[in-house]
Amino acid sequence: MKGGKEMTEQRTKVFISEADQYLFSQATHYDIYKKLGAHVSEEEGVEGIYFGVWAPNARAVHVIGSFNNWNEEEYPMEKLGPVGIWGLFIPGVKTGEMYKFLITAGDGRKLYKADPFANYAEYRPGTASIITDLEGFEWKDTKWMVSRDAKNVYRQPMAIYECHIGSFMKHPNGKEGFYTYREFADRLAEYLKEMKYTHIELMGVLEHPYDGSWGYQVTGYYAPTSRYGTPKDFMYLVDKMHGIGVGVILDWVPAHFATDAHGLAEFDGQCIFEHPDPRLGSHPDWGTKIFNYAKPEVKNFLIANVLFWLREFHIDGIRVDAVASMLYLDYGKQAGQWVPNKYGGHENLEAIEFFKHLNSVVRGTYPGFITVAEESTAWPNVSGEIGGEGLGFTFKWNMGWMHDFCEYMKLDPLYRKGSHNTLTFAMSYNHAEKYILPLSHDEVVHLKCSMVNKMPGYQLDKYANLRVGYTYMFGHSGKKLLFMGQDFGQEREWSEERELDWFLLGEKNNQGLQAYVKELLKLYRKYPALYEIDDSWDGFEWMNANDGENSVYSFVRKSSKGTNSLLFVLNMTPIKREAYRVPVPTVSKKKKYKLLLNSDEERFGGWGNEIEKEIPVEAVPCQNREFSISVDLPPYGAAVFLF
């Protein structure tokens, strides 16, 4: 009979083969999460758990857990080869047990580490991993998943509701006020169905130790946070969203990770996930570690992570946080705090290659899956086709548009005429990328004010300003993103510690704004002119971009078929513009313009100024065009016409 050590070595080599180790070392083992971590297994007819971990510099690794009273000597792991993967099968261990890896570093230190590939974690402030089985959930979204990959995402409507689960609503009796994923899903589904959003973007799903980080300092990349329940509870949430026709996007943070002792930092006593040189491996401002994108195993860890969420949880996309911090070696650093690349520049060549690899694998295999870059500089070709010179993301957040929009809308209307081109500038570069227009959580925290309180004037003026501002956003080229609470006029800044101020929906102004955003979303989804052609002048045409004296903007959105075009006319001042002359395309010379939306209606919280339901085209020249229409524009009024 073979000895116990020999039998263990034989079993582990069967579960994690030499081929597995080789592919991992080449950054091409896209199912590595099925090998590393803790997995229900059966060896020679005995059920138990197989454990695998990457710790190339460890002197020894032991599995410790609740199943053996955290005995530090009982279960030593075997090092399987030169890549540094350790493995062990432990018979009789069940799901639900807590565990960690006890790593003895080369210098003799004992490190108590959570499993980097764990699918479930102990509720904070606990830091242990929990054995779980992802098999057995009954998905009902087959139709959704098949149709997703068949669609051209660029020609579909995309109106994203950015949401933080823990502060959307607080449970009166729940643990620390948290709803479970299942409870949250039911409440969220009701809201999204009513408002007509197409996607939900979820913050803070990946396991993280500190609530105040909003999920942007991760310790468990392969685990939905236990704050809101189990992995299968999260599966229920995704399935529920797909059932109502809403896609799910996750915030994903490959730029940096938390330095907590149980996490990835100095995992085996040395820097294996981060670069050992602090000038390359640390963010001085954020107090976090930077992934080492030059190391194949690290790239594999991250790329397989996206595939894990896609395959195991049916996620429809990722929004990649802090892309600029990855692309630039000197991001947020002073002289002496960074190291130039081999050509002497500040571009992170390894991060560039990582993004290309990531997008080629994920988008190349799953064409309906979207990757979105939160990139705040003028880095070229962030979005577009995979395999080219660009990074290959599906979309890029248009941070320039966001900045210009917020700066303009904050202005007293008296001074808007001097900044008129602030709102027209984004169309001059719109063709350069595939854009999403974001009004995200970042714009309503840290004394920036909520969206409604950015607006000038008295309370009624603020809400009227925001209605016309949102109309500009929904009319402008690009997909849309709006943070929770901003669609009904949340007046306080957002805080993760409290729920949204839902009580405001008892107020007329907030009811009106919510009703107006609902109408905008309804129009957006109904008319292809608003989403089919977002990346070229074929879908957008200025009628008058230069009326700074009156602070009025007018433009047309067009569909690929050239039918059901929409005219937007926006008055950014509190002055009523009677018989305001708007130039219109020659093609509409025999038509009447049908009013679809008037932001000043009383049901939206407006003053009730009326606009004619149908306006005939007149042969009156205006702005070098032969034809025009005459419109009575309400103060801070937005009008949308169909022709």
Steps between C-alpha positions, in 0.01 A plus 500: 500500500625846411580743780268795573742758361547308175125453456435872565760596242343265246152640556605865479693445180191344347283798596754768401694361208830608352302647214299711747819632654656574162197689369480703821865597459420616145198712605268282289323275753160665480337237724762524774229590753374143464838370613620744764289577805280252688291254297265219585675186380511124528816297522486118485134503594544735795335843492684804627653830394794559274712808582739674263704818542778684320783587740831459312728636775345320797708266711184311595122537468236349729122499473341606829131534574196457717495130401820434700488769766751703295772245571813638334680170446235247396461574128826587320465566127727364228689723259420363157765653278721797416206736439434502873153348524422302814219243529324279752186285513342474847234230531182558695510880497164658411378823345431776748825448690739795545865473399822686431842422361777512759806595300846466644711759322858446397617699803287290737212743550152351530239667276128427540351564159150487359468300180551727193262273305238458773140535385363599840644683801429543867282801582717796587689565723577127474755419232480124443393341173195271494472182296204519264368323193387712205329207329126441515344842441209477254555779251197620305677746270592281203307718256671811633849351476449378143353827376769707673781369285292536183449877538717786381548676832591829330160517331299422812369737767708509816374697798692386809385539860813509718418355840658422837307213656563585864366856474223467240262418785561404863319201645314592820580159652790373292856442619654849521210618285602294197252336268607164364578467131161333455305766687690774322436335162124502552493867602742605229311312228184688586680835473691425180186371328315816592779734389601306183876478554675244279794411728602503864862570597577366847766648727675306772407142410850352515595419859663791683579565867407868540155641423640849448708385203170439311650173379798655323759334726443130445620196692280233337486527122317169460235551769183712508510681833335314787346824626190418299492122502637197319634458145174332398307794641702719264421261214133557580554875467658467155235251385228735622646790305522294183140394555386862470730574206771686693871433451742486794836679501752462783751755620834324459826622651818357340698819568581440865407294805475532877801456724311315777710224657266218391492615138726485195776733621832316551295185473772242558738731681607661176325717243343257256184691402657846525834625369777475764632849414269741691542753220316252277302305759341763726262794470631767741172694506262205527705282736443197277705251301528499120471171312814389316370473143835368377450174690304236301337346807366840606358568156344155507348569844331816369389382155359177640320710761295678234418168337402363840237771554381463143470120503404423858280803574383595146625859536452708184789742532766665711577863566876513553592752768800736490632399159716813478685397816594177323607657171733761648795401717508848656128520578458672837874489563772760547851498357694209645183301575481328161722321248488575122442220253782353291461781246517769764128582485227497762272252323451167677576262215402191699159647589437583135574141401280376786200700378545376144525141623198538727274651236607263225424195714177622659344696216636262240327207668186678623415779252200617702705557814601864548815642652493866602807708580484777758789685340541870579768611254531538125661157452420405137298200382377379835185352346431328170571174325721239663826403336590850383736761636252608766427351841185327376240615754137506391444847644682782674349728761496853357651677797557815296129525423417441866737773618378753244135421572535543876708817471253659259187403691644643825532846341264783576300534176631856464846356433402204284523706181874534561540123523261400224748279316556294818192294410576475128865396535441129565351447154825619342674182620200267530615287206830415673354239738189300582374703794283470808390829656542451877343692786633259759542475876830685472311818407276504809751450785786686670326840510419494128125518585224280365397560139202718591702708746767568238237703319476880552201695627211437735353154548263511202784632284726214608252233397419676172874527426549131566210402275643695207849368582383139497324565169830614354664182635239267350507683168879509472686221321619223731352240733377622840584438866329657800575434866219391728298774665589758239195410292263630769707789631690363799597824673766376741829362378516123484634308800546124519388517864136593432231417248383733226258771610195321365280718720561782253262327261226646714599843364365644176840598357645154552193323368517725195870439434459125534203507261707705256800265505257213449368678187856555375577131546179407324586723202857376496396136473220568252684699233806343329615850403614542860728195515564340160775733380697630797848519353476708182341813356255275314292489819538859622468841338517843655219732399641791698809447712594867518219690673703588805320833537175318585665184641279283280616177335323312222597177329354199319548130567456263204450125460667271248178491295467878495151486648357618831770760558488709817563871548626623838471866602646596837468837676766532770375828648204606717377727219203391291587508129182575309487421129856375513617409150656154462662394169394157374625260233380554143373143491223599743369795298154353446462357845365606833703459815312297762573583864610192696626658820477836677707516819289789638177305539352520850509121534880524482513777760513778240319833480253374242603701194353334194657421166289435191440130440579534129713770341511548122824550311532846346709621208674749726881492472691454826865425566576443132211257463196555279240378746422549867232472765385745765485375859397659828773377733422492874761625748753223561292310249576196289287399203532181296323466164443209262516558124 
